[in-house]
CSV table of C-alpha atoms and ligand atoms in Angstrom, one decimal:
chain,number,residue,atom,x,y,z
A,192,UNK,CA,171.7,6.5,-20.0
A,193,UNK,CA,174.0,7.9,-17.1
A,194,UNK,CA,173.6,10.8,-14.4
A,195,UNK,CA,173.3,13.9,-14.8
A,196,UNK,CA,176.6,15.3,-12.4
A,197,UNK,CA,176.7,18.4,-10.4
A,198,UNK,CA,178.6,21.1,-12.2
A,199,UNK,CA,180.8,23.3,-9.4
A,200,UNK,CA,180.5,26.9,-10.6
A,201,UNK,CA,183.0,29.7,-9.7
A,202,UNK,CA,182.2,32.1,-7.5
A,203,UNK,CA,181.4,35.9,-8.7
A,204,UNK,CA,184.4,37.7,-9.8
A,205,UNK,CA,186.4,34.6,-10.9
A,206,UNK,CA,187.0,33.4,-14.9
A,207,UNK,CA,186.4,30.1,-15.9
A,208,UNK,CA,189.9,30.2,-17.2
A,209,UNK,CA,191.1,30.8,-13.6
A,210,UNK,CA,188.7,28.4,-12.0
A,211,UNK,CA,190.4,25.7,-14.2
A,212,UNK,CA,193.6,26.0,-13.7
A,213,UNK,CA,195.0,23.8,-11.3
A,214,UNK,CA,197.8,26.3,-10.7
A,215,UNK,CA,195.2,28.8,-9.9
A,216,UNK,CA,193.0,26.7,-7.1
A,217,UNK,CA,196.6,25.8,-5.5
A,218,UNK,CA,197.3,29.6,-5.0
A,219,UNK,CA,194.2,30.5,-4.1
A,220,UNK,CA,193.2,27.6,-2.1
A,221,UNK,CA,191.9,28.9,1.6
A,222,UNK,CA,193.2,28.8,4.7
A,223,UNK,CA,191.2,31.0,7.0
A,224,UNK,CA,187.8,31.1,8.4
A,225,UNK,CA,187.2,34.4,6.4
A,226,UNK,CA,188.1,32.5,3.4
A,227,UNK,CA,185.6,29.6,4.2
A,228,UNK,CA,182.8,31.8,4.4
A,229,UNK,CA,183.0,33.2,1.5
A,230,UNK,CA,181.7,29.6,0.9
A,231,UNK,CA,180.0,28.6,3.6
A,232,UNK,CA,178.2,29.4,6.4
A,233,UNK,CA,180.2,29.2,9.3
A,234,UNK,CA,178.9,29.1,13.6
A,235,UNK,CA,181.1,30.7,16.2
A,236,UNK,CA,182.1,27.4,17.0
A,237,UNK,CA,183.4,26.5,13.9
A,238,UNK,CA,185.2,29.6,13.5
A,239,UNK,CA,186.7,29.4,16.7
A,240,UNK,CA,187.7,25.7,15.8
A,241,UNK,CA,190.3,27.8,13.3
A,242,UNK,CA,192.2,28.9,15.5
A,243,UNK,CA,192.1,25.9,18.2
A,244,UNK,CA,192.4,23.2,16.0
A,245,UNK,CA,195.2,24.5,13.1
A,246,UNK,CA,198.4,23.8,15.5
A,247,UNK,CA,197.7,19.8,15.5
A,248,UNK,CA,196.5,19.1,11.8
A,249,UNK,CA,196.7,22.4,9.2
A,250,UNK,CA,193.7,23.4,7.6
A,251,UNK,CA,193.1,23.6,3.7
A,252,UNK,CA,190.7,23.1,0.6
A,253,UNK,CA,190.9,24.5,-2.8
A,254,UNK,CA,188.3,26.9,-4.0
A,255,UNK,CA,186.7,24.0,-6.1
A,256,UNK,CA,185.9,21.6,-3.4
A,257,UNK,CA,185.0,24.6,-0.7
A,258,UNK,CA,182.3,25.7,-3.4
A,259,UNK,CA,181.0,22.1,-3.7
A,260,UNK,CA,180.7,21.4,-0.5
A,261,UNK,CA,179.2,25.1,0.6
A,262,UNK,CA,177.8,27.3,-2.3
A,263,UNK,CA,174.4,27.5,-3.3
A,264,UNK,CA,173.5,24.5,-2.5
A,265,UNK,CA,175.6,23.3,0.7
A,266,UNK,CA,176.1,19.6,1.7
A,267,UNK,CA,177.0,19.6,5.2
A,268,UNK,CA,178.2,16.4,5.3
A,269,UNK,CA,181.2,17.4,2.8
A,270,UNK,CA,181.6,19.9,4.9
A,271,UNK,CA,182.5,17.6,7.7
A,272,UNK,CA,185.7,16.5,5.8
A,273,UNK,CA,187.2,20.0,5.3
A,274,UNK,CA,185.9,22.2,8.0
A,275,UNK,CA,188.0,22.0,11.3
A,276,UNK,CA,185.6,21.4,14.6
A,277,UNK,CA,186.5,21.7,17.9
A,278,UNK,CA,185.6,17.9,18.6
A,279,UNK,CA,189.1,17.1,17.5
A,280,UNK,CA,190.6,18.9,20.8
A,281,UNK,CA,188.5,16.2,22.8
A,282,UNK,CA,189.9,13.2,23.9
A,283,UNK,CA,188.1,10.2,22.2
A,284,UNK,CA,187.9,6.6,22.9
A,285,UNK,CA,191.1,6.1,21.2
A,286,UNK,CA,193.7,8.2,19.8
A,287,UNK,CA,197.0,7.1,17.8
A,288,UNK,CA,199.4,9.9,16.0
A,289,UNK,CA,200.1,7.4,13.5
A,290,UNK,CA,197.8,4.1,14.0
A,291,UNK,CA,198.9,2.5,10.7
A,292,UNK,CA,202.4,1.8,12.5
A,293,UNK,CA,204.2,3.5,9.4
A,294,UNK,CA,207.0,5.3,12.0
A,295,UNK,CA,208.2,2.1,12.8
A,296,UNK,CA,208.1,0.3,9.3
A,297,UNK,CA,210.0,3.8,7.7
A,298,UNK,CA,213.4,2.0,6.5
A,299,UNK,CA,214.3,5.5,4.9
A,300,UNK,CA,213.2,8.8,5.4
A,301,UNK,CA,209.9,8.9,2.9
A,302,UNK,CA,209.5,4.9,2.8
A,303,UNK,CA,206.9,2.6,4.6
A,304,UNK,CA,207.3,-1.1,4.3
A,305,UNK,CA,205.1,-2.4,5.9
A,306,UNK,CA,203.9,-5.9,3.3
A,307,UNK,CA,206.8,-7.7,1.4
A,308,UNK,CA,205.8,-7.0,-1.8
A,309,UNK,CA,204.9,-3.2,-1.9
A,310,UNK,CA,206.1,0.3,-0.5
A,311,UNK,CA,204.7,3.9,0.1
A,312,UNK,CA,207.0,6.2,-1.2
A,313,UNK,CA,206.0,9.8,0.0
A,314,UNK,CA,207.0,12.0,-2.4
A,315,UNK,CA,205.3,14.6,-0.5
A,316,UNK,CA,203.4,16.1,2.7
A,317,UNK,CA,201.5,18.9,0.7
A,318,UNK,CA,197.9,18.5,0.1
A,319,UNK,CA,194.9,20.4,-1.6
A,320,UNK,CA,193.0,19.6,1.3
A,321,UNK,CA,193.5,18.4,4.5
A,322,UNK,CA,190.9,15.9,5.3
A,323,UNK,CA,190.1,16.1,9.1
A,324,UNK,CA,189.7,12.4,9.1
A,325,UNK,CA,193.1,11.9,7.7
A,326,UNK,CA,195.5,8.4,8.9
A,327,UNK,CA,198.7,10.3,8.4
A,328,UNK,CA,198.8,13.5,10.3
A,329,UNK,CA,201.9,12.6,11.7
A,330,UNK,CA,203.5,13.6,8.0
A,331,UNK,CA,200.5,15.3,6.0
A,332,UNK,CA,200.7,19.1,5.8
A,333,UNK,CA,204.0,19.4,7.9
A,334,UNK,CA,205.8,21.6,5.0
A,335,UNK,CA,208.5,19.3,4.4
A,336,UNK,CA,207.3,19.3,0.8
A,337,UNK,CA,209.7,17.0,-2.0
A,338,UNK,CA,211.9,15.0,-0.3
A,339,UNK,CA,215.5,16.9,-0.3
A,340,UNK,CA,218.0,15.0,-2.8
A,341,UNK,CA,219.4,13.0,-0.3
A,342,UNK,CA,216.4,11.6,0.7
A,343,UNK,CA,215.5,10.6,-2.4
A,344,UNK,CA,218.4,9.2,-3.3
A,345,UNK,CA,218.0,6.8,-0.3
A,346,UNK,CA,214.5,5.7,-1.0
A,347,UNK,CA,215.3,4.6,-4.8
A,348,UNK,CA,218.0,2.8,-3.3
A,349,UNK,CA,215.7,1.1,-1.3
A,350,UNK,CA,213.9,0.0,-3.2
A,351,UNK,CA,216.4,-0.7,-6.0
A,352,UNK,CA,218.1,-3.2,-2.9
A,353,UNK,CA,214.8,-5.1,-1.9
A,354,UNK,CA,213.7,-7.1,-5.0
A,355,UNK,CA,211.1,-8.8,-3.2
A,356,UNK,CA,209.1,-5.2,-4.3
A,357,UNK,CA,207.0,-5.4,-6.8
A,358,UNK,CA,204.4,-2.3,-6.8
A,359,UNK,CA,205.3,1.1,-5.8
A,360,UNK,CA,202.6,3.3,-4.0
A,361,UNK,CA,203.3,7.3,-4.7
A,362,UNK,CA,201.1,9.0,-1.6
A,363,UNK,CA,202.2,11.8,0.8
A,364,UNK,CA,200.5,13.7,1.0
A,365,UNK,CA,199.1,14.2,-2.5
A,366,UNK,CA,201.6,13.2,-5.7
A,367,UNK,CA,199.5,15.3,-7.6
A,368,UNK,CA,200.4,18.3,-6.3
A,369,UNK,CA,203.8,17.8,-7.6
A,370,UNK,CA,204.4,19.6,-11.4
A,371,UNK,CA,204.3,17.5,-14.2
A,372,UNK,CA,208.1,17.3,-14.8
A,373,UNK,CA,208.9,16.4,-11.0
A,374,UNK,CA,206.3,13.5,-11.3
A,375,UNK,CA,207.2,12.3,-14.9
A,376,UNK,CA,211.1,12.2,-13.2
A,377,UNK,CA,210.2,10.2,-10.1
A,378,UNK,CA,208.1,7.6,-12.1
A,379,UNK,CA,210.5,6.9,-14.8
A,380,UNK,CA,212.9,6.5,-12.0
A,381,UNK,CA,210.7,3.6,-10.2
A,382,UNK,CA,209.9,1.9,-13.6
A,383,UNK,CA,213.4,1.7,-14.5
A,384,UNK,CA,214.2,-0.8,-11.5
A,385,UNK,CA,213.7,-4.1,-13.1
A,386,UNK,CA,211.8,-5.9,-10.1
A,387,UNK,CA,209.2,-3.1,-10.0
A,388,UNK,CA,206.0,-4.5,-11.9
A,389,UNK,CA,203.9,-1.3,-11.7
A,390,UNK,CA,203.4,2.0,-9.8
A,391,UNK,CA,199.9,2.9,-8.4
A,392,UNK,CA,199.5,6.7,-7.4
A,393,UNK,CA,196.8,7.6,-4.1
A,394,UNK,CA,195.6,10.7,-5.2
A,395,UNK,CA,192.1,12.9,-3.7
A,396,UNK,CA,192.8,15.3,-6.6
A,397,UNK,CA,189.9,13.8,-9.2
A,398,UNK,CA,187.9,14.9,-6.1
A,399,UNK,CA,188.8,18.2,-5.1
A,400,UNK,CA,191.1,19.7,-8.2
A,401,UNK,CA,189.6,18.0,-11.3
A,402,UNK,CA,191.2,20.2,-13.7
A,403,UNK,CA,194.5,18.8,-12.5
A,404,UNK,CA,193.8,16.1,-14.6
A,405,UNK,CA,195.0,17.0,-18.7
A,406,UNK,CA,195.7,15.4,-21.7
A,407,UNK,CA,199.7,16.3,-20.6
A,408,UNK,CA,199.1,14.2,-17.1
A,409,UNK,CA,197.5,11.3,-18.9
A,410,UNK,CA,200.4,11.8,-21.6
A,411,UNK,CA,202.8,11.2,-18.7
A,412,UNK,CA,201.5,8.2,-17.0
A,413,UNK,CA,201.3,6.5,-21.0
A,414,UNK,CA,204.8,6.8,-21.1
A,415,UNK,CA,205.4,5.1,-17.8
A,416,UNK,CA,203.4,2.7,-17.8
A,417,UNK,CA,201.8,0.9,-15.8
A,418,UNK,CA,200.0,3.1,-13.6
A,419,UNK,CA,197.4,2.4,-11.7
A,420,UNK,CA,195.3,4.9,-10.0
A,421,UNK,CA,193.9,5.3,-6.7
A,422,UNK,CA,191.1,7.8,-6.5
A,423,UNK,CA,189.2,8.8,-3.2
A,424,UNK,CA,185.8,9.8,-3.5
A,425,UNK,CA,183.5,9.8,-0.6
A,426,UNK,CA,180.2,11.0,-1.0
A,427,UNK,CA,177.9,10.9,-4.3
A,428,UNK,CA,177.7,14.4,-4.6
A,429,UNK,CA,181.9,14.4,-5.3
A,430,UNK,CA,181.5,12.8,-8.9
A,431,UNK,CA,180.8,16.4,-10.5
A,432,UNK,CA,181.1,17.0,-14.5
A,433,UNK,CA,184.8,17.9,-13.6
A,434,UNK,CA,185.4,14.6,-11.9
A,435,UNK,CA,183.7,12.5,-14.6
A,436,UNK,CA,185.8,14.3,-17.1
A,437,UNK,CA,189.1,13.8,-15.2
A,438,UNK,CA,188.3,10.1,-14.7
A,439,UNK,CA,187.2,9.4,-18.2
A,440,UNK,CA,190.3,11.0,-19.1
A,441,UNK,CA,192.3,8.6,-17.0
A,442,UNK,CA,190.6,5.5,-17.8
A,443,UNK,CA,190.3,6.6,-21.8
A,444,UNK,CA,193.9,6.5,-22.0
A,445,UNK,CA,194.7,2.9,-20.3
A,446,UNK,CA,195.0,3.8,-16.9
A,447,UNK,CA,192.7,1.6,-14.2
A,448,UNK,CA,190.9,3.4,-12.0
A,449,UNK,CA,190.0,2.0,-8.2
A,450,UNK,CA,188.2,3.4,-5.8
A,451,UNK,CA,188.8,3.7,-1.8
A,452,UNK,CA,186.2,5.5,-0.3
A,453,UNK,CA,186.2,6.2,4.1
A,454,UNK,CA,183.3,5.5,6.3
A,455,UNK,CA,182.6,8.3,7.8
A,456,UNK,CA,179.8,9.4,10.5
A,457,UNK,CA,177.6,12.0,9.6
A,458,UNK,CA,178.8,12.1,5.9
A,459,UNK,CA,178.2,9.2,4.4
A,460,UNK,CA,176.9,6.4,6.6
A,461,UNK,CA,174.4,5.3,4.9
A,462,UNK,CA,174.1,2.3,2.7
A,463,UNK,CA,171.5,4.7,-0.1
A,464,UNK,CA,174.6,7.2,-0.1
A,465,UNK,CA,177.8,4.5,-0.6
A,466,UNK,CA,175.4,2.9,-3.3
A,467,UNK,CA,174.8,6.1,-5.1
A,468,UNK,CA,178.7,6.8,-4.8
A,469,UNK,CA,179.5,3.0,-6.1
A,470,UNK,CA,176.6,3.0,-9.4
A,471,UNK,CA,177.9,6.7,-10.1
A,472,UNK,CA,181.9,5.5,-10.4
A,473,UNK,CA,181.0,2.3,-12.2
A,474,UNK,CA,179.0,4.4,-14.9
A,475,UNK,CA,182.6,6.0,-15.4
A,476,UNK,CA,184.6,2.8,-15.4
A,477,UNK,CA,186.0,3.1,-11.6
A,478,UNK,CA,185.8,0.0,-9.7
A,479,UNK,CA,184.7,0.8,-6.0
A,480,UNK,CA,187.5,-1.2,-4.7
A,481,UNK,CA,188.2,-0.4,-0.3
A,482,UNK,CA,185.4,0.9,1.7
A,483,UNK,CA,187.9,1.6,5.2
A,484,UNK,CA,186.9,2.2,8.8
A,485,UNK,CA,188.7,5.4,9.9
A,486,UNK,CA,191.6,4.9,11.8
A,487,UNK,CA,191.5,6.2,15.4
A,488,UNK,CA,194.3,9.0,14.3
A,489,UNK,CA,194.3,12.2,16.5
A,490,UNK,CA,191.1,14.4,16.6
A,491,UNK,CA,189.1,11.6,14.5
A,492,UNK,CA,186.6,10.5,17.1
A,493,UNK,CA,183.8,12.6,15.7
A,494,UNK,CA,184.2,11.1,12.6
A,495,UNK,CA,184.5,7.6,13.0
A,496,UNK,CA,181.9,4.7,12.9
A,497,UNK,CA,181.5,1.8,14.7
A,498,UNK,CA,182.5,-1.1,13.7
A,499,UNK,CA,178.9,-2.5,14.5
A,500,UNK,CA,177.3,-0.1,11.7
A,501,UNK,CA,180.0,0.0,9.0
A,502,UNK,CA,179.1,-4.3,8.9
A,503,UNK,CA,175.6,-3.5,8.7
A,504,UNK,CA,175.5,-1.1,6.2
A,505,UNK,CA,178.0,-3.5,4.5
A,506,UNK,CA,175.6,-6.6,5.0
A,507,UNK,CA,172.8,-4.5,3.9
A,508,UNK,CA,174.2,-3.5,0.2
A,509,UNK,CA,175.1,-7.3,0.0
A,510,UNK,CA,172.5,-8.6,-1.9
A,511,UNK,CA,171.6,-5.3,-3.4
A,512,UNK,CA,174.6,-4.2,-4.7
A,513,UNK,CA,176.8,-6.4,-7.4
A,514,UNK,CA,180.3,-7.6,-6.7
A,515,UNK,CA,181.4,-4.7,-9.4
A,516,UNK,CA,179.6,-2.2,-6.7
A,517,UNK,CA,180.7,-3.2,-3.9
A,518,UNK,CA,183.6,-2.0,-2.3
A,519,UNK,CA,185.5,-4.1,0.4
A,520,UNK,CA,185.3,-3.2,3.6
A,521,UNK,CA,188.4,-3.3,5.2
A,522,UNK,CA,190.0,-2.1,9.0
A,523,UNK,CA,193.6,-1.2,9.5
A,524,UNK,CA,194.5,-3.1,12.9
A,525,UNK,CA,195.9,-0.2,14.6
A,526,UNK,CA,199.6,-0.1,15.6
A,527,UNK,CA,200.8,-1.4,12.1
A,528,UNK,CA,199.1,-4.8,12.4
A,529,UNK,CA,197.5,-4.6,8.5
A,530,UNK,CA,194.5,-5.3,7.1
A,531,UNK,CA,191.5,-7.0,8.4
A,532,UNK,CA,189.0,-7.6,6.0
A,533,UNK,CA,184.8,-7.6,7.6
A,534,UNK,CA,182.7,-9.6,5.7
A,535,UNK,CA,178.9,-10.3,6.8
A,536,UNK,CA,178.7,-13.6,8.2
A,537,UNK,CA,176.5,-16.2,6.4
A,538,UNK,CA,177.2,-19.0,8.2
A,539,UNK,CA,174.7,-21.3,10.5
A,540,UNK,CA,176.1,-24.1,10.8
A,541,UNK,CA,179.3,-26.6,10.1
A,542,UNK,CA,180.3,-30.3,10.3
A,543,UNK,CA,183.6,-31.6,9.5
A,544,UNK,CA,182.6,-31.7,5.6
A,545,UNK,CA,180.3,-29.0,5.1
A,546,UNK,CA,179.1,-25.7,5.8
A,547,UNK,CA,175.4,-24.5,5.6
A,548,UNK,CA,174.6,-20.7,5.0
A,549,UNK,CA,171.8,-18.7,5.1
A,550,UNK,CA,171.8,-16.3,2.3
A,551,UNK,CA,171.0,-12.0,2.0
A,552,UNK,CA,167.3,-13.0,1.5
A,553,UNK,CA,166.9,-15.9,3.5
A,554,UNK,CA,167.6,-18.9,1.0
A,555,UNK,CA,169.8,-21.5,3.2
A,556,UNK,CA,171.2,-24.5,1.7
A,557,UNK,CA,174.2,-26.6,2.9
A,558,UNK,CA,177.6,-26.9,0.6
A,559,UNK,CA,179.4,-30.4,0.9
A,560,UNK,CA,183.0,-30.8,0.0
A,561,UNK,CA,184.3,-32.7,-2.5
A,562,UNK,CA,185.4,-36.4,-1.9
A,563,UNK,CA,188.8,-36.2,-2.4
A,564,UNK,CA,191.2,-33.0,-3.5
A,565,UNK,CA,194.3,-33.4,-5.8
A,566,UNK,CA,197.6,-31.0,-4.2
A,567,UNK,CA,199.6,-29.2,-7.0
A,568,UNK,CA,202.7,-30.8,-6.5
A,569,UNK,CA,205.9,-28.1,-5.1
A,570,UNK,CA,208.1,-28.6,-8.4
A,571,UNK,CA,204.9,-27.6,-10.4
A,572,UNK,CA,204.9,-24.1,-8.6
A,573,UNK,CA,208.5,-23.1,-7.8
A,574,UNK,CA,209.1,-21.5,-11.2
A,575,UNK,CA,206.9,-19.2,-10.7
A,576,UNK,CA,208.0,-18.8,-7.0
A,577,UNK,CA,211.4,-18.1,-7.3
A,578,UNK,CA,209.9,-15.3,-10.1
A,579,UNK,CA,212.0,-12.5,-10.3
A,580,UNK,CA,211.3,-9.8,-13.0
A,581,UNK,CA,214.6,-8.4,-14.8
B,786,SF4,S1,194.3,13.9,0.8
B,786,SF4,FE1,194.9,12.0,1.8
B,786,SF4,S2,196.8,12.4,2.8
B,786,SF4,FE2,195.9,14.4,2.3
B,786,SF4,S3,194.8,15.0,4.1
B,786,SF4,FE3,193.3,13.9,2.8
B,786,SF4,S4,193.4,11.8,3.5
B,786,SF4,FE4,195.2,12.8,4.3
């Protein structure tokens, strides 16, 4: 039972000690088209798309993920998340800086709050690579780093002051490229305000530093718990033995696991490759949880899909896939304006008491309301209303 994972072998000349150390793919991730090709093969295009496209989002991968994607046996569409291209100096049909809005819902310094209940606190621009695809390249891999002691000062405050927050998002940026006793200080810090229920951490490093992941990590997010985590896989081909490991790791010492994975064109697209991706993070105990449209940030044209084909492919796993596999797919109305979920439409036809669907493989029957519906009554619900954990 299970699949058998790709294993990500280092390149000539490097230990296996090195290759998994986490410390070790930070300093040597690459930078440079020379670095990439030791990798990868690389056209004149692509090379000139270093120099050209590094001044409006920087450019970086560690030497695990460059050696998954390239190697000995290359998948280009990886490739097409870490390689710059000079498509991203075109003008495309739309272009936003920051499309999610965050500028303008930034209270402090490193805080978005944006939905009552729950803020980003960036804890860091830095990342182990910079996905060309990425929503945030109006903060991501500016070299502003950890927030400076005033700024975190203010955003605890924040969120110490607002005790309509319950969850905590740590993102950047990557929290994971923090060291262990810089993370460990900033979550006990959250958990300790009472009205915080839990802290989920967005992190790509199951996916392109594995080895980040240790027994000492998981040790840390035991003793501050609950932590949920946020993993971002995109293709099939990403779950390596290293990624299983780190995520049975996680999940093996009472941390839940969710997936968002990004649409993208040209890398995964296709409804055989997000079902792959979906069966292979189940098998590990990761629920495939947002499947997102890529937001029309600067230089993402290239790599976007139309709304038209991320619904089919969506409609097409439907009946194929179980509700476990499938991940929601979800848009981000640009300019701040939140989520939109995009279901497949099943509908035919309504009256004023029922609705009549026609189903993934062509079974239609009608559903009829019930006669009457009983109201839960105000005082039976403004306990848990006026909830405020202490
Ligand atoms: S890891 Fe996340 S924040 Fe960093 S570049 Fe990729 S998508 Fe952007």
């Amino acid at each position: 039972m299970g699949y058998e994972f790709y294993k990500v072998e280092p390149p000539p000349g490097v230990s296996f000690e090195d290759w998994m150390s986490w410390k070790w793919q930070y300093r040597n991730s690459l930078s440079t088209a020379e670095q990439f090709q030791q990798y990868m093969e690389l056209s004149e295009d692509q090379v000139l798309a270093f120099e050209k496209a590094r001044a409006s989002f920087n450019i970086r991968v560690t030497p695990y993920y460059a050696a998954l994607a390239g190697g000995s046996d290359p998948v280009p569409g990886i490739q097409r998340i870490l390689m710059p291209d000079l498509k991203e100096l075109s003008l495309g049909a739309q272009q936003m800086l920051d499309p999610l809005g965050e500028n303008k819902n930034r209270p402090t310094e490193r805080i978005v709050h944006r939905y009552p209940d729950r803020v980003l606190f960036m804890v860091t621009d830095f990342c182990s690579v910079y996905c060309r695809y990425c929503t945030r390249k109006h903060f991501t891999g500016k070299d502003q780093a950890f927030p400076s002691k005033d700024e975190y000062t203010r955003a605890l405050d924040y969120i110490a002051n607002h005790s309509e927050i319950r969850e905590v998002i740590l993102s950047g940026g990557d929290p994971l490229t923090l060291g262990d006793a810089r993370l460990e200080k900033v979550l006990s810090d959250v958990q300790q305000i009472p009205h915080v229920d839990l802290v989920r951490i967005g992190s790509r490093i199951p996916t392109v530093a594995p080895m980040r992941i240790s027994e000492e990590l998981v040790n840390i997010f035991r003793r501050n718990k609950p932590v949920y985590f946020m993993a971002h896989f995109n293709h099939p081909r990403e779950i390596t033995q290293e990624s299983a490991h780190a995520l049975e790791l996680l999940v093996d010492n009472g941390v839940p696991v969710f997936n968002q994975m990004v649409l993208l064109n040209g890398v995964n697209n296709h409804p055989a490759l997000v079902y792959a991706l979906s069966r292979r993070l189940l098998s590990l105990r990761v629920k495939p949880y947002y499947m997102f449209q890529v937001d029309p940030s600067e230089g993402t044209d290239h790599l976007r899909t139309s709304i038209e084909q991320s619904e089919s492919i969506q409609k097409s796993l439907w009946g194929k896939a179980s509700g476990l596999a499938m991940p929601n797919l979800s848009l981000d109305i640009p300019d701040g304006g939140g989520k939109a979920p995009l279901y497949p439409d099943f509908e035919i036809h309504r009256t004023q008491h029922s609705r009549t669907y026609t189903g993934w493989d062509g079974v239609t029957a009608e559903y009829i309301n019930p006669a009457k519906e009983t109201l839960i009554k105000p005082d039976d619900v403004s306990f848990y209303e006026n909830e405020t954990p202490s």
